[in-house]
Amino acid sequence: MKLTIDGKKVEAGKGATVLEAAAGAGIEIPAVCAHDALEPYGACRLCVVEVRQRGTSRWRTVASCLYPVRDGLEVRTKTVRVERHRRVLIELMLARCPGIPYVEELARTYGVERARFARGEDDCIMCGMCVRVCSEVVGASAIGFSSRGVDRRVSVPFGIDDSCCIACGACAYICPTGAIQMEYERMLELRRSEGEHRCRYALMGLVADAGCSFNYECAHCEVDQSMWERYGGHPLLAVRRRKCSSKGTGPKERPGRPTRRRTRGRSKGTAERRTRGGSKGTAERRTWGGSKGTARRTRTSTGSRKR
Amino acid sequence: MCTDTGCRVCGSTGVYEAFVEEVRKARLGRRVEVKATGCHGYCEKGALVVIHPEKILYVQVKPKDVAEIVSKTLKRCAVVKRLLYKDPESGERIVHEGDVPFYQKQMRVLFGNNTRIDPCDITDYIACDGYQALRGVLETMNPRKVIETVIRSGLRGRGGGGFPTGIKWRSARKAKGERTYVIGNADEGDPGAFMDRSICEGNPHSIIEGMLIGAYAVGAEEGIIYVRDEYPLAVETLTTAITQAYECGLLGRRILGSALTFDISIMRGGGAFVCGESTALMASLEGKMGEPRAKYIHTVEKGLWNQPTVLNNVETWANVPRIFLHGVDWYTSMGTGDVSHDPWGGSKGTKVFSLVGNINNTGLVEVPMGISLREIIYEIGGGIPGGKEFKAVQTGGPSGGCLPESQLDLPVDFDRLTEAGSMMGSGGMIVMDEDTCMVDVAHYFVDFLKDESCGKCLPCREGLRALSEILTRITEGNGRSGDIKLLQELSETIIGTSLCALGSTAPNPVLSTLRYFKKEYISHIRDKRCPAGVCKALIQYRIDAIACNGCHACFKVCPADCITGEAKEIHVIDQDTCIKCGSCYEVCRFDAVKR
């Protein structure tokens, strides 16, 4: 497939999206809800570009993360119209989530000084990456969306059932704003609980079934350390990303369900979205079991990836 | 007699029972058949009774009137004058259904049989040439010819998009997949619209027959009708109709002796407006959350379960048998434009509108495409009640635009309505009189869509919230000078970047009112005044000391006890405690209460 992006001739495999083709050619298009380990979703709309198909005269505004490449397609990523749309979208995001460093940084990059709309006090931008990583990569589907429209929230089923969560931490890792965190209090409870503790990397299907001898103090565990060193990020996401890249930019298929994921009835802590000042009262952002190492990795790696 | 939901509310069930009882008592059972039918359209005058074969129309019939109808009309062929329709202008009583102005300008292609068919009896439908079109298609046409015929007829989707149905079928036929699905969309959620419901409740077999022809054309074996669960009667009639069609061998294997195999099942929607959108509907059918997805790869190629899927509105499906029964030339004789070379070239056939709001004749009207809005509103609808002035008409449901008086001569077709900043939509038509505040109307519809947005994409979720906030601010008298520009800028982004049609059409009410009623926005923002006297924060009721004669009527109705004054003295409204309900304004016979 041969197409033109901002006047530059680009080749891409059949089934690839415009966003992937642009990334391959070194052309940057902002996208908040796109991640190379996840299926395209099209929620943030920041990746809008103008396209014109061969033989037509009309320029259409489309989301590049979903738009499949076609032969002879012309793409413009930085027109006045596109930039204006992006700025209004970022303004809306900034109005919803003021004071979130990730959003503020985005606003600075695109020259948005302040939001002209009423300010909310959310810290979730609804990119849906946590929900998708949980169902697509982890295969646990422990979190999902509830309600609709402005009331849409990320939550565990019915706000109570967390038995599907295997405490892999992928959602907290992938969250760009830090809105989703591993629940600390529950971890303490679990540590105090009786019976055999199983290693959470075994629950993720990454190591042979093993017990946990560190009482979920993963920061002190060499399995945890070796995993992160080996994969240079969250192991599950790294595994998935490798699968993606080995396929090139060919047509995407649904990933096979991970081999060992669900531990129904054996609740190992839960990931839950929290807004500031929420009932749980933990404004402080923590990740898995208070492990400082993981927490630090979460922030720096997501931050650099997104910028 | 009509026993559709509208007439049921007016007590038609009781009227029906009374008729059955009275006919039995009068021993007319062999000569008279009492039939409960679907919607006749004239819901304003329910419960409706039509006596065949003369087609004598009785309006607003109550159970106590039934004995008189039976003894006079059925036994002695005399009309009951007081139950006849009375022309509001001449005061003349009109005997026959066809002479009533409401029906005169209509062209009832889909609804014409409603007055004759019992929706729960398949033999009634068959007696009205039902399933003849299907037989003709199966015996004389191959699927390609069926698709060509539909393309030539210029039939376009009645759900709102106006996409040529035949082109959709052709793409589905070409698409590769293990199996093809056919879906009838009856998830009608527009406020004030009930066309789809009335078709499902009044003539369900026309939908089934249309889907059978469609299934034959595209090679599908499985069909689904998606009905919203708030339509229990529609679900009931459709279920009965499907069961009867199976019993008659019109569904199932080897239909009418041909190789066609087709099954239809009913799925009930969970009450989300967005599930009327094709991809959200399919997600909902798959058991997922009702959220749309991008349609860069069309649903005719990858729809339900990633298989080729033809989704049409039930009104579109009901049109299909009529085309094959009466021929393409007959069908293309109605409507606008020329579709012989390009199915996008015009709008053919008829369209059902639900005419509601400030209008004398509320109801369902079926008119040929190309009729002007003025004809619909003044000739069929009978104009605005109370001698008030017309202000605007909103077409196309909540995301349609509001058109002013100057656009009333616009011919109603897909393209012309879009050009004027509105849309055909699924056929809602809300008429508004001079006492309507257009900013308030825009606010109402944006609020509705904000609540019904699925929330998946940012521009629709956050953008509509912001639009609603700005409009609230304006109607509360806190509008700022840059607000109109901000509304326009925001609307443009919502339209340009939203994921599905809900978002990309949602700002239409705002943009169209800004286009045609900008003055009202300006007086709200700059002068802090609501010209129509609707926005509570911007109006004040006071009593004109000269006109007030102290009749004490306002004192009695005031729910907030904020009016002081003795009988035969001048009354005064306390502005601090007034809740601006307008009761005093309505009750004053001397025009002393001013707004």
mmCIF file of N, CA, C and O in Angstrom, chain B residues 1 73 261 289 291 293 355 381 576:
data_model
loop_
_atom_site.group_PDB
_atom_site.id
_atom_site.type_symbol
_atom_site.label_atom_id
_atom_site.label_comp_id
_atom_site.label_asym_id
_atom_site.label_seq_id
_atom_site.Cartn_x
_atom_site.Cartn_y
_atom_site.Cartn_z
ATOM 1 N N MET B 1 -61.392 -0.948 14.385
ATOM 2 C CA MET B 1 -61.048 0.175 15.230
ATOM 3 C C MET B 1 -59.603 0.095 15.690
ATOM 4 O O MET B 1 -59.047 -0.985 15.806
ATOM 5 N N THR B 73 -75.891 3.023 13.312
ATOM 6 C CA THR B 73 -75.125 2.818 12.089
ATOM 7 C C THR B 73 -75.179 1.373 11.609
ATOM 8 O O THR B 73 -75.427 1.116 10.431
ATOM 9 N N THR B 261 -34.183 -20.454 2.989
ATOM 10 C CA THR B 261 -34.347 -20.784 4.403
ATOM 11 C C THR B 261 -34.074 -19.528 5.209
ATOM 12 O O THR B 261 -33.060 -18.862 4.985
ATOM 13 N N MET B 289 -21.275 -4.116 25.706
ATOM 14 C CA MET B 289 -21.818 -2.823 26.051
ATOM 15 C C MET B 289 -22.268 -2.118 24.761
ATOM 16 O O MET B 289 -21.588 -2.210 23.741
ATOM 17 N N GLU B 291 -21.970 0.208 22.613
ATOM 18 C CA GLU B 291 -21.114 1.318 22.203
ATOM 19 C C GLU B 291 -20.822 1.209 20.715
ATOM 20 O O GLU B 291 -20.561 0.122 20.218
ATOM 21 N N ARG B 293 -18.682 1.614 17.190
ATOM 22 C CA ARG B 293 -17.280 1.562 16.804
ATOM 23 C C ARG B 293 -17.162 2.310 15.474
ATOM 24 O O ARG B 293 -18.179 2.615 14.850
ATOM 25 N N LEU B 355 -46.070 13.740 13.759
ATOM 26 C CA LEU B 355 -46.304 15.171 13.871
ATOM 27 C C LEU B 355 -46.756 15.459 15.294
ATOM 28 O O LEU B 355 -47.832 15.031 15.716
ATOM 29 N N GLY B 381 -51.678 18.962 9.326
ATOM 30 C CA GLY B 381 -51.623 19.172 10.780
ATOM 31 C C GLY B 381 -52.657 20.161 11.295
ATOM 32 O O GLY B 381 -52.879 20.250 12.501
ATOM 33 N N ASP B 576 -39.435 38.574 45.464
ATOM 34 C CA ASP B 576 -38.466 37.726 46.174
ATOM 35 C C ASP B 576 -38.980 36.306 46.355
ATOM 36 O O ASP B 576 -38.204 35.349 46.356
#
